[in-house]
PDB file of C-alpha atoms in Angstrom:
ATOM      1  CA  UNK A   1     162.733 -47.368  39.919  1.00 43.00           C
ATOM      2  CA  UNK A   2     165.787 -47.233  37.496  1.00 46.00           C
ATOM      3  CA  UNK A   3     164.969 -44.949  34.720  1.00 52.00           C
ATOM      4  CA  UNK A   4     165.457 -41.217  33.642  1.00 55.00           C
ATOM      5  CA  UNK A   5     163.906 -40.190  36.762  1.00 62.00           C
ATOM      6  CA  UNK A   6     167.108 -39.340  38.679  1.00 65.00           C
ATOM      7  CA  UNK A   7     166.766 -35.338  37.790  1.00 64.00           C
ATOM      8  CA  UNK A   8     163.229 -35.244  39.358  1.00 61.00           C
ATOM      9  CA  UNK A   9     164.246 -37.270  42.428  1.00 64.00           C
ATOM     10  CA  UNK A  10     166.843 -34.333  42.776  1.00 63.00           C
ATOM     11  CA  UNK A  11     164.315 -32.088  42.702  1.00 61.00           C
ATOM     12  CA  UNK A  12     162.100 -33.021  45.165  1.00 62.00           C
ATOM     13  CA  UNK A  13     165.089 -34.153  47.391  1.00 66.00           C
ATOM     14  CA  UNK A  14     164.765 -32.667  51.196  1.00 62.00           C
ATOM     15  CA  UNK A  15     161.168 -30.837  49.763  1.00 70.00           C
ATOM     16  CA  UNK A  16     157.643 -31.712  52.246  1.00 77.00           C
ATOM     17  CA  UNK A  17     155.329 -33.420  49.447  1.00 81.00           C
ATOM     18  CA  UNK A  18     151.754 -33.070  50.128  1.00 88.00           C
ATOM     19  CA  UNK A  19     149.460 -36.689  49.745  1.00 94.00           C
ATOM     20  CA  UNK A  20     149.027 -36.475  45.953  1.00 93.00           C
ATOM     21  CA  UNK A  21     145.921 -38.746  45.995  1.00 94.00           C
ATOM     22  CA  UNK A  22     144.124 -36.302  48.504  1.00 95.00           C
ATOM     23  CA  UNK A  23     145.189 -33.552  46.148  1.00 92.00           C
ATOM     24  CA  UNK A  24     142.291 -32.565  43.374  1.00 92.00           C
ATOM     25  CA  UNK A  25     144.770 -30.440  41.421  1.00 92.00           C
ATOM     26  CA  UNK A  26     146.811 -33.931  40.686  1.00 92.00           C
ATOM     27  CA  UNK A  27     143.669 -35.766  39.796  1.00 91.00           C
ATOM     28  CA  UNK A  28     142.825 -32.961  37.539  1.00 90.00           C
ATOM     29  CA  UNK A  29     146.219 -33.868  35.777  1.00 88.00           C
ATOM     30  CA  UNK A  30     145.332 -36.521  34.070  1.00 86.00           C
ATOM     31  CA  UNK A  31     141.529 -35.835  33.122  1.00 83.00           C
ATOM     32  CA  UNK A  32     142.636 -35.441  29.576  1.00 76.00           C
ATOM     33  CA  UNK A  33     145.377 -38.172  29.253  1.00 77.00           C
ATOM     34  CA  UNK A  34     143.863 -41.052  31.754  1.00 81.00           C
ATOM     35  CA  UNK A  35     145.960 -42.546  34.101  1.00 84.00           C
ATOM     36  CA  UNK A  36     148.661 -45.041  33.126  1.00 87.00           C
ATOM     37  CA  UNK A  37     148.459 -48.638  34.770  1.00 91.00           C
ATOM     38  CA  UNK A  38     151.866 -47.811  36.620  1.00 91.00           C
ATOM     39  CA  UNK A  39     150.460 -44.549  38.122  1.00 93.00           C
ATOM     40  CA  UNK A  40     147.385 -46.368  38.791  1.00 93.00           C
ATOM     41  CA  UNK A  41     148.956 -49.009  40.585  1.00 95.00           C
ATOM     42  CA  UNK A  42     151.248 -46.462  42.805  1.00 94.00           C
ATOM     43  CA  UNK A  43     148.114 -44.939  43.702  1.00 95.00           C
ATOM     44  CA  UNK A  44     146.429 -47.474  44.912  1.00 96.00           C
ATOM     45  CA  UNK A  45     149.359 -47.981  47.060  1.00 97.00           C
ATOM     46  CA  UNK A  46     149.087 -44.768  48.472  1.00 97.00           C
ATOM     47  CA  UNK A  47     145.820 -45.144  49.462  1.00 97.00           C
ATOM     48  CA  UNK A  48     145.916 -48.294  50.971  1.00 97.00           C
ATOM     49  CA  UNK A  49     148.827 -46.892  53.122  1.00 97.00           C
ATOM     50  CA  UNK A  50     146.529 -44.133  53.797  1.00 97.00           C
ATOM     51  CA  UNK A  51     143.775 -46.259  54.982  1.00 97.00           C
ATOM     52  CA  UNK A  52     146.275 -48.337  57.606  1.00 96.00           C
ATOM     53  CA  UNK A  53     147.511 -45.061  58.741  1.00 97.00           C
ATOM     54  CA  UNK A  54     144.333 -43.730  59.870  1.00 96.00           C
ATOM     55  CA  UNK A  55     143.331 -46.944  61.346  1.00 97.00           C
ATOM     56  CA  UNK A  56     146.748 -47.046  63.618  1.00 96.00           C
ATOM     57  CA  UNK A  57     145.556 -43.608  64.321  1.00 96.00           C
ATOM     58  CA  UNK A  58     142.392 -43.982  65.579  1.00 96.00           C
ATOM     59  CA  UNK A  59     143.321 -47.209  67.788  1.00 96.00           C
ATOM     60  CA  UNK A  60     146.292 -44.843  69.305  1.00 96.00           C
ATOM     61  CA  UNK A  61     143.741 -42.160  70.226  1.00 96.00           C
ATOM     62  CA  UNK A  62     141.289 -44.890  71.760  1.00 96.00           C
ATOM     63  CA  UNK A  63     144.170 -46.281  73.769  1.00 95.00           C
ATOM     64  CA  UNK A  64     145.204 -42.926  74.996  1.00 95.00           C
ATOM     65  CA  UNK A  65     141.563 -42.172  75.930  1.00 95.00           C
ATOM     66  CA  UNK A  66     141.282 -45.525  77.814  1.00 93.00           C
ATOM     67  CA  UNK A  67     144.609 -45.312  79.543  1.00 93.00           C
ATOM     68  CA  UNK A  68     143.562 -41.267  80.626  1.00 93.00           C
ATOM     69  CA  UNK A  69     140.429 -42.775  81.960  1.00 90.00           C
ATOM     70  CA  UNK A  70     142.500 -45.710  83.739  1.00 89.00           C
ATOM     71  CA  UNK A  71     144.355 -43.066  85.290  1.00 89.00           C
ATOM     72  CA  UNK A  72     141.687 -40.783  86.693  1.00 87.00           C
ATOM     73  CA  UNK A  73     140.528 -43.738  88.413  1.00 84.00           C
ATOM     74  CA  UNK A  74     143.733 -44.278  89.779  1.00 81.00           C
ATOM     75  CA  UNK A  75     144.146 -40.761  91.025  1.00 81.00           C
ATOM     76  CA  UNK A  76     140.470 -40.677  92.246  1.00 78.00           C
ATOM     77  CA  UNK A  77     141.071 -43.847  94.332  1.00 72.00           C
ATOM     78  CA  UNK A  78     144.404 -42.175  96.035  1.00 69.00           C
ATOM     79  CA  UNK A  79     142.513 -39.202  97.020  1.00 61.00           C
ATOM     80  CA  UNK A  80     140.096 -41.443  98.944  1.00 58.00           C
ATOM     81  CA  UNK A  81     137.127 -41.707  96.644  1.00 53.00           C
ATOM     82  CA  UNK A  82     134.862 -44.502  96.676  1.00 53.00           C
ATOM     83  CA  UNK A  83     136.784 -47.366  94.326  1.00 52.00           C
ATOM     84  CA  UNK A  84     135.526 -47.866  91.049  1.00 50.00           C
ATOM     85  CA  UNK A  85     133.296 -50.999  90.594  1.00 55.00           C
ATOM     86  CA  UNK A  86     134.632 -54.192  89.060  1.00 53.00           C
ATOM     87  CA  UNK A  87     138.694 -52.941  89.202  1.00 69.00           C
ATOM     88  CA  UNK A  88     141.098 -52.347  91.641  1.00 77.00           C
ATOM     89  CA  UNK A  89     143.900 -49.892  91.606  1.00 77.00           C
ATOM     90  CA  UNK A  90     146.211 -52.933  91.044  1.00 82.00           C
ATOM     91  CA  UNK A  91     144.205 -53.661  87.915  1.00 86.00           C
ATOM     92  CA  UNK A  92     143.986 -50.274  86.529  1.00 85.00           C
ATOM     93  CA  UNK A  93     147.507 -50.096  86.963  1.00 87.00           C
ATOM     94  CA  UNK A  94     148.553 -53.533  85.108  1.00 91.00           C
ATOM     95  CA  UNK A  95     145.708 -52.105  82.238  1.00 92.00           C
ATOM     96  CA  UNK A  96     147.648 -48.825  81.942  1.00 91.00           C
ATOM     97  CA  UNK A  97     151.210 -50.846  81.353  1.00 93.00           C
ATOM     98  CA  UNK A  98     149.106 -52.756  78.655  1.00 94.00           C
ATOM     99  CA  UNK A  99     147.870 -49.230  77.202  1.00 95.00           C
ATOM    100  CA  UNK A 100     151.555 -48.147  77.320  1.00 94.00           C
ATOM    101  CA  UNK A 101     152.763 -51.351  75.634  1.00 95.00           C
ATOM    102  CA  UNK A 102     150.171 -50.961  72.953  1.00 95.00           C
ATOM    103  CA  UNK A 103     150.596 -47.310  72.369  1.00 95.00           C
ATOM    104  CA  UNK A 104     154.953 -48.369  72.089  1.00 95.00           C
ATOM    105  CA  UNK A 105     153.910 -50.951  69.328  1.00 96.00           C
ATOM    106  CA  UNK A 106     151.416 -48.654  67.839  1.00 96.00           C
ATOM    107  CA  UNK A 107     153.884 -45.929  67.643  1.00 96.00           C
ATOM    108  CA  UNK A 108     156.348 -48.016  66.391  1.00 96.00           C
ATOM    109  CA  UNK A 109     154.133 -49.476  63.511  1.00 96.00           C
ATOM    110  CA  UNK A 110     152.715 -46.232  62.593  1.00 96.00           C
ATOM    111  CA  UNK A 111     156.226 -44.663  61.782  1.00 96.00           C
ATOM    112  CA  UNK A 112     156.913 -47.597  59.643  1.00 97.00           C
ATOM    113  CA  UNK A 113     153.095 -47.012  57.885  1.00 97.00           C
ATOM    114  CA  UNK A 114     154.292 -43.123  57.561  1.00 95.00           C
ATOM    115  CA  UNK A 115     158.044 -43.922  56.105  1.00 94.00           C
ATOM    116  CA  UNK A 116     156.102 -46.263  53.280  1.00 96.00           C
ATOM    117  CA  UNK A 117     153.596 -43.799  52.793  1.00 96.00           C
ATOM    118  CA  UNK A 118     156.069 -40.784  52.180  1.00 92.00           C
ATOM    119  CA  UNK A 119     158.169 -43.414  50.015  1.00 92.00           C
ATOM    120  CA  UNK A 120     155.239 -44.312  47.838  1.00 95.00           C
ATOM    121  CA  UNK A 121     153.818 -40.577  47.608  1.00 94.00           C
ATOM    122  CA  UNK A 122     157.265 -39.782  46.385  1.00 90.00           C
ATOM    123  CA  UNK A 123     157.551 -42.252  43.922  1.00 90.00           C
ATOM    124  CA  UNK A 124     154.163 -41.430  42.518  1.00 93.00           C
ATOM    125  CA  UNK A 125     155.585 -37.753  42.258  1.00 89.00           C
ATOM    126  CA  UNK A 126     158.337 -38.846  40.017  1.00 88.00           C
ATOM    127  CA  UNK A 127     155.799 -40.908  37.850  1.00 89.00           C
ATOM    128  CA  UNK A 128     153.583 -37.819  37.633  1.00 89.00           C
ATOM    129  CA  UNK A 129     156.212 -35.219  36.918  1.00 86.00           C
ATOM    130  CA  UNK A 130     157.646 -37.801  34.027  1.00 86.00           C
ATOM    131  CA  UNK A 131     154.525 -38.299  32.444  1.00 86.00           C
ATOM    132  CA  UNK A 132     153.612 -34.799  32.695  1.00 85.00           C
ATOM    133  CA  UNK A 133     157.135 -33.665  31.077  1.00 86.00           C
ATOM    134  CA  UNK A 134     156.676 -36.331  28.217  1.00 87.00           C
ATOM    135  CA  UNK A 135     153.310 -34.783  27.648  1.00 87.00           C
ATOM    136  CA  UNK A 136     154.392 -31.131  27.350  1.00 89.00           C
ATOM    137  CA  UNK A 137     157.106 -32.503  25.183  1.00 91.00           C
ATOM    138  CA  UNK A 138     154.793 -34.193  22.820  1.00 92.00           C
ATOM    139  CA  UNK A 139     152.399 -30.901  22.916  1.00 92.00           C
ATOM    140  CA  UNK A 140     155.349 -28.729  22.417  1.00 94.00           C
ATOM    141  CA  UNK A 141     156.472 -30.510  19.452  1.00 96.00           C
ATOM    142  CA  UNK A 142     153.080 -30.467  18.060  1.00 95.00           C
ATOM    143  CA  UNK A 143     152.771 -26.852  18.726  1.00 96.00           C
ATOM    144  CA  UNK A 144     155.783 -26.559  16.770  1.00 96.00           C
ATOM    145  CA  UNK A 145     154.300 -28.086  13.896  1.00 96.00           C
ATOM    146  CA  UNK A 146     150.890 -26.474  13.972  1.00 97.00           C
ATOM    147  CA  UNK A 147     153.009 -22.641  14.210  1.00 97.00           C
ATOM    148  CA  UNK A 148     154.983 -24.053  10.922  1.00 96.00           C
ATOM    149  CA  UNK A 149     151.972 -24.868   9.276  1.00 97.00           C
ATOM    150  CA  UNK A 150     150.009 -21.354  10.651  1.00 97.00           C
ATOM    151  CA  UNK A 151     153.432 -19.379   8.898  1.00 97.00           C
ATOM    152  CA  UNK A 152     153.202 -21.131   5.997  1.00 96.00           C
ATOM    153  CA  UNK A 153     149.318 -20.593   5.432  1.00 97.00           C
ATOM    154  CA  UNK A 154     150.123 -16.841   6.209  1.00 97.00           C
ATOM    155  CA  UNK A 155     152.546 -16.862   3.386  1.00 97.00           C
ATOM    156  CA  UNK A 156     150.329 -18.658   0.925  1.00 97.00           C
ATOM    157  CA  UNK A 157     147.874 -16.002   1.876  1.00 96.00           C
ATOM    158  CA  UNK A 158     149.632 -13.239   1.174  1.00 96.00           C
ATOM    159  CA  UNK A 159     150.694 -14.876  -2.151  1.00 96.00           C
ATOM    160  CA  UNK A 160     147.162 -15.242  -3.223  1.00 96.00           C
ATOM    161  CA  UNK A 161     146.141 -11.799  -2.173  1.00 96.00           C
ATOM    162  CA  UNK A 162     149.003 -10.457  -4.671  1.00 96.00           C
ATOM    163  CA  UNK A 163     147.645 -13.035  -6.953  1.00 96.00           C
ATOM    164  CA  UNK A 164     143.876 -11.810  -6.720  1.00 92.00           C
ATOM    165  CA  UNK A 165     144.451  -8.166  -6.845  1.00 92.00           C
ATOM    166  CA  UNK A 166     147.019  -8.930 -10.096  1.00 94.00           C
ATOM    167  CA  UNK A 167     143.843 -10.615 -11.717  1.00 90.00           C
ATOM    168  CA  UNK A 168     141.313  -7.916 -10.771  1.00 86.00           C
ATOM    169  CA  UNK A 169     144.134  -5.338 -12.131  1.00 90.00           C
ATOM    170  CA  UNK A 170     144.187  -7.225 -15.500  1.00 91.00           C
ATOM    171  CA  UNK A 171     140.626  -8.031 -15.586  1.00 85.00           C
ATOM    172  CA  UNK A 172     140.007  -4.274 -15.394  1.00 85.00           C
ATOM    173  CA  UNK A 173     142.665  -3.141 -17.881  1.00 88.00           C
ATOM    174  CA  UNK A 174     141.156  -5.866 -20.565  1.00 86.00           C
ATOM    175  CA  UNK A 175     137.732  -4.863 -20.035  1.00 82.00           C
ATOM    176  CA  UNK A 176     138.472  -0.895 -20.349  1.00 83.00           C
ATOM    177  CA  UNK A 177     140.345  -1.990 -23.565  1.00 86.00           C
ATOM    178  CA  UNK A 178     136.903  -3.816 -24.789  1.00 83.00           C
ATOM    179  CA  UNK A 179     134.935  -1.462 -23.505  1.00 79.00           C
ATOM    180  CA  UNK A 180     136.709   1.390 -25.534  1.00 84.00           C
ATOM    181  CA  UNK A 181     137.028  -0.676 -29.037  1.00 87.00           C
ATOM    182  CA  UNK A 182     133.451  -2.271 -28.897  1.00 81.00           C
ATOM    183  CA  UNK A 183     131.356  -0.119 -26.644  1.00 79.00           C
ATOM    184  CA  UNK A 184     129.157  -0.572 -23.285  1.00 74.00           C
ATOM    185  CA  UNK A 185     126.133  -2.107 -25.308  1.00 76.00           C
ATOM    186  CA  UNK A 186     128.570  -5.055 -26.732  1.00 74.00           C
ATOM    187  CA  UNK A 187     130.506  -5.398 -23.080  1.00 70.00           C
ATOM    188  CA  UNK A 188     126.634  -6.296 -21.655  1.00 73.00           C
ATOM    189  CA  UNK A 189     126.675  -9.584 -23.788  1.00 71.00           C
ATOM    190  CA  UNK A 190     129.399 -10.432 -21.631  1.00 69.00           C
ATOM    191  CA  UNK A 191     128.393 -12.476 -19.055  1.00 58.00           C
ATOM    192  CA  UNK A 192     130.907 -11.957 -16.430  1.00 62.00           C
ATOM    193  CA  UNK A 193     131.061 -13.575 -12.808  1.00 58.00           C
ATOM    194  CA  UNK A 194     133.327 -11.437 -11.522  1.00 57.00           C
ATOM    195  CA  UNK A 195     132.227  -7.851 -12.429  1.00 60.00           C
ATOM    196  CA  UNK A 196     135.085  -5.379 -12.863  1.00 59.00           C
ATOM    197  CA  UNK A 197     134.979  -2.319 -11.208  1.00 61.00           C
ATOM    198  CA  UNK A 198     134.329  -0.483 -14.178  1.00 58.00           C
ATOM    199  CA  UNK A 199     131.345  -2.272 -15.294  1.00 57.00           C
ATOM    200  CA  UNK A 200     130.116  -1.744 -11.745  1.00 59.00           C
ATOM    201  CA  UNK A 201     130.229   1.681 -11.882  1.00 57.00           C
ATOM    202  CA  UNK A 202     128.300   1.877 -15.288  1.00 58.00           C
ATOM    203  CA  UNK A 203     125.437   0.031 -13.800  1.00 62.00           C
ATOM    204  CA  UNK A 204     125.448   2.266 -10.583  1.00 63.00           C
ATOM    205  CA  UNK A 205     125.409   5.492 -13.353  1.00 60.00           C
ATOM    206  CA  UNK A 206     122.291   3.797 -15.559  1.00 62.00           C
ATOM    207  CA  UNK A 207     120.555   2.943 -12.123  1.00 64.00           C
ATOM    208  CA  UNK A 208     120.881   6.660 -11.008  1.00 59.00           C
ATOM    209  CA  UNK A 209     119.727   7.758 -14.649  1.00 54.00           C
ATOM    210  CA  UNK A 210     117.008   5.654 -14.151  1.00 53.00           C
ATOM    211  CA  UNK A 211     115.646   6.686 -10.897  1.00 51.00           C
ATOM    212  CA  UNK A 212     115.502  10.693 -12.019  1.00 47.00           C
TER     213      UNK A 212
END
């Protein structure tokens, strides 16, 4: 893994890393982006080693259980109890030795698998950190662009508010001048989509007078 991952390797050096594929929070990291082919391969490798580890652990437990049973039979025969059917003390002793050999072999195999599992899991951690960092960088750039757009829109909004107020004031002045010159009857001939405040006030007065 010779890439820009040195800082990530250093960051997790000496730390106990939980098995990522067993952590639902790790899986949720990729719910929106999906898993890259490289991470997928590493995930499968970790799961394969987990399965192998589980099989070895189960086998070790079974052998220990058998060994304990054999030792109990040997102790029982030494205490003068009835000899177990089908096996002598010597046979049990030989089986116990075989169990010890298998436990030693299984322990070595288990240790080897655990080392590989830790290595693969750490590499998966580094890959995940890389992906998350790249995504955060990309999102950060987009956030800056959106923020810049929002600020620009705020400036444009303020400008347009000022323009609107200026045009409203100008319309109000025009209407006032024309009203003074031509009178209200003539002003009614103007089909104004935007009604100045003065005209709106006149309508309110007229409607109020009609009600009376």
